XYZ file of C-alpha atoms in Angstrom:
244
model
C 48.628 -41.844 -16.120
C 46.099 -41.351 -13.336
C 42.504 -41.163 -14.371
C 40.632 -37.941 -13.712
C 37.522 -38.351 -11.640
C 34.200 -37.107 -12.925
C 32.663 -34.307 -10.886
C 29.864 -35.341 -8.590
C 26.648 -33.495 -9.412
C 24.321 -32.993 -6.484
C 20.781 -32.385 -7.647
C 19.279 -29.183 -6.257
C 15.983 -29.507 -4.453
C 13.264 -27.188 -5.651
C 12.416 -24.690 -2.948
C 8.695 -24.129 -2.456
C 7.614 -20.967 -0.729
C 5.200 -21.195 2.151
C 1.764 -19.644 1.730
C 2.585 -17.072 4.420
C 5.731 -16.058 2.524
C 3.790 -15.585 -0.709
C 1.208 -13.456 1.088
C 3.981 -11.131 2.273
C 5.492 -10.945 -1.216
C 2.128 -10.273 -2.827
C 1.327 -7.559 -0.276
C 4.508 -5.664 -1.202
C 4.626 -6.387 -4.953
C 3.336 -2.954 -5.968
C 5.830 -1.268 -3.603
C 8.684 -3.175 -5.261
C 7.455 -2.417 -8.781
C 7.081 1.307 -8.077
C 10.799 1.912 -7.372
C 14.136 1.236 -9.073
C 17.851 1.094 -8.355
C 19.007 1.508 -4.764
C 15.487 2.205 -3.548
C 14.319 -1.123 -4.969
C 17.177 -2.874 -3.158
C 16.075 -1.293 0.120
C 12.482 -2.360 -0.487
C 13.659 -5.899 -1.289
C 15.615 -6.013 1.972
C 12.539 -4.964 3.951
C 10.423 -7.572 2.129
C 13.058 -10.253 2.777
C 13.191 -9.484 6.493
C 9.408 -9.750 6.786
C 8.920 -12.788 4.525
C 11.835 -14.748 6.010
C 10.085 -14.700 9.381
C 7.494 -16.980 7.749
C 10.110 -19.364 6.299
C 10.239 -22.964 7.588
C 13.962 -22.671 8.338
C 16.111 -20.376 10.462
C 19.488 -21.405 9.010
C 21.298 -18.299 7.796
C 22.642 -19.925 4.639
C 19.210 -21.179 3.602
C 17.574 -17.862 4.419
C 20.182 -16.024 2.358
C 19.374 -18.267 -0.615
C 15.703 -17.571 -0.041
C 16.297 -13.862 -0.661
C 17.186 -14.682 -4.292
C 13.996 -16.717 -4.581
C 11.951 -13.802 -3.268
C 13.563 -11.493 -5.810
C 12.885 -13.965 -8.626
C 9.244 -14.272 -7.551
C 8.828 -10.482 -7.595
C 10.447 -10.254 -11.027
C 8.287 -13.038 -12.446
C 5.102 -11.455 -11.133
C 6.140 -8.071 -12.540
C 6.570 -9.529 -16.027
C 3.305 -11.432 -16.086
C 0.945 -10.287 -18.803
C -2.623 -9.551 -17.974
C -5.151 -6.804 -17.832
C -3.521 -3.403 -17.565
C -3.616 -2.143 -14.008
C -4.488 1.474 -13.227
C -1.618 3.773 -12.326
C -3.553 4.811 -9.246
C -4.415 2.166 -6.682
C -7.809 3.205 -5.346
C -8.341 0.551 -2.714
C -6.452 -1.486 -0.166
C -7.401 -5.051 0.660
C -7.059 -5.520 4.394
C -6.001 -8.788 6.009
C -6.386 -9.636 9.687
C -2.619 -9.322 10.128
C -2.568 -5.828 8.598
C -5.429 -4.775 10.849
C -3.542 -6.022 13.907
C -0.408 -4.165 12.848
C -2.382 -0.959 12.343
C -4.228 -1.219 15.655
C -1.064 -2.134 17.601
C 1.389 0.317 16.050
C 2.353 1.840 19.372
C 3.143 -1.561 20.913
C 5.163 -2.630 17.871
C 7.109 0.626 17.871
C 7.880 0.131 21.571
C 8.928 -3.477 20.906
C 11.568 -2.300 18.399
C 13.192 -0.157 21.085
C 14.113 2.377 18.410
C 13.213 5.971 17.646
C 10.094 6.402 15.512
C 10.962 6.694 11.813
C 14.589 5.666 12.317
C 16.327 3.089 10.126
C 16.701 0.856 13.171
C 12.958 0.882 13.765
C 12.244 0.040 10.106
C 14.732 -2.835 10.212
C 13.313 -4.303 13.420
C 9.665 -3.645 12.588
C 8.789 -7.027 10.922
C 10.153 -9.084 13.818
C 8.618 -6.748 16.403
C 5.241 -6.976 14.632
C 5.373 -10.779 14.698
C 6.272 -10.764 18.405
C 3.394 -8.449 19.318
C 0.867 -10.346 17.190
C 1.934 -13.701 18.671
C 1.117 -12.384 22.144
C -2.490 -11.648 21.206
C -5.322 -13.918 22.199
C -7.431 -16.016 19.857
C -10.355 -13.671 20.515
C -8.322 -10.646 19.415
C -7.316 -12.449 16.210
C -10.948 -13.314 15.497
C -11.928 -9.696 16.044
C -9.233 -8.656 13.558
C -10.691 -11.039 10.949
C -14.122 -9.457 11.362
C -12.627 -5.968 11.314
C -10.707 -6.662 8.087
C -13.915 -7.849 6.428
C -15.713 -4.709 7.574
C -12.950 -2.381 6.389
C -12.892 -4.100 2.986
C -16.672 -4.171 2.474
C -17.748 -0.959 4.188
C -15.138 1.652 5.065
C -11.794 1.999 6.792
C -11.505 4.049 10.026
C -11.385 7.876 9.746
C -7.631 8.086 10.438
C -6.878 5.788 7.495
C -9.330 7.626 5.264
C -7.684 10.924 6.195
C -4.240 9.584 5.291
C -5.494 8.335 1.906
C -7.200 11.663 1.190
C -4.023 13.562 2.082
C -1.511 11.371 0.246
C -3.540 10.139 -2.753
C -6.730 12.195 -3.014
C -5.576 14.782 -5.563
C -3.839 12.156 -7.721
C -6.896 9.898 -7.647
C -9.156 12.746 -8.757
C -6.794 13.765 -11.581
C -6.556 10.147 -12.723
C -10.364 9.855 -12.747
C -10.806 13.114 -14.688
C -8.164 12.080 -17.225
C -9.686 8.636 -17.770
C -13.188 10.085 -18.171
C -12.011 12.377 -20.960
C -9.803 9.786 -22.677
C -12.308 6.923 -22.501
C -15.669 8.713 -22.619
C -14.971 12.245 -23.892
C -16.392 13.504 -20.599
C -15.335 16.738 -18.941
C -15.660 16.937 -15.170
C -15.023 19.435 -12.390
C -14.841 17.897 -8.937
C -15.549 19.465 -5.564
C -14.008 17.736 -2.563
C -14.526 17.819 1.185
C -12.826 15.633 3.815
C -11.552 15.778 7.378
C -7.841 15.549 8.083
C -6.266 13.618 10.965
C -6.889 16.571 13.295
C -10.585 16.708 12.408
C -10.243 19.885 10.324
C -12.585 20.130 7.339
C -10.588 20.396 4.106
C -12.282 21.792 0.976
C -11.138 21.973 -2.622
C -11.973 22.225 -6.298
C -10.281 20.115 -8.981
C -10.427 21.174 -12.622
C -8.154 19.661 -15.280
C -10.154 20.669 -18.356
C -7.391 22.922 -19.734
C -5.211 19.830 -20.135
C -7.649 18.122 -22.519
C -7.865 19.259 -26.129
C -8.761 22.933 -26.418
C -10.789 22.910 -23.219
C -11.205 25.826 -20.861
C -11.155 25.719 -17.101
C -14.596 25.725 -15.504
C -13.214 27.260 -12.302
C -11.493 30.133 -14.147
C -14.427 30.972 -16.409
C -17.238 30.966 -13.826
C -17.957 32.850 -10.612
C -16.136 30.299 -8.496
C -15.379 32.423 -5.425
C -18.621 34.393 -5.458
C -21.212 31.663 -6.069
C -19.983 28.092 -6.468
C -17.479 27.728 -3.629
C -19.670 29.450 -1.001
C -22.479 27.004 -1.823
C -20.079 24.066 -1.521
C -18.701 25.362 1.785
C -22.234 25.568 3.201
C -23.175 22.121 1.911
C -19.970 20.454 3.161
C -20.397 22.063 6.580
C -23.891 20.615 6.854
C -22.792 17.122 5.812
C -19.810 17.002 8.174
C -21.590 18.722 11.070
C -19.407 21.812 10.919
C -20.707 25.353 11.335
C -19.217 27.298 8.430
């Protein structure tokens, strides 16, 4: 009777991610955590396409296996226990690469050869961004490093500030008001003023006091339109150099 041969076991080498790959994964971790289902799969694909450009190999089979590693890394980081993070992300830590992408958006979009906002442009964006950045001089990269430090320590450019105010401003204010009442028993009413991307002065009042306990709205119980808002309009106009 012929003897059966024992299967040959080939030990698997542990795959170590490159620092550049981890930086990409970490930059998109919150994006991946904020979605589920099919949307999470789409986000993972976009992350894979960007991170794989930093991989030390270009072999399709190895890159495909790397996608599973990226997913595992994201899952592990999501399950790590630590200090509870706020639901609202107030800041953005800029890197030199992110600054270069922001300041060269038009060139990157042109490099993709696709219509703005199209799926084709989104798919080709990571590779196009790398191509454009690789063309830049050492001096331009150094300038981006200094710019990233400035944006992190001082303030981002007006167009970025305007986008944050438009997309996150109201949520950030509500989150702040809620936390102040929950943690400190403090009631607040917030007046806001900011310029949009077209330079138009945007004004508002934010009052969430009715949501807390048996509180009443400050805006609804005071002369908001007759006294308070006109004073705020005048003040905001002076601060932003606008004649109101």
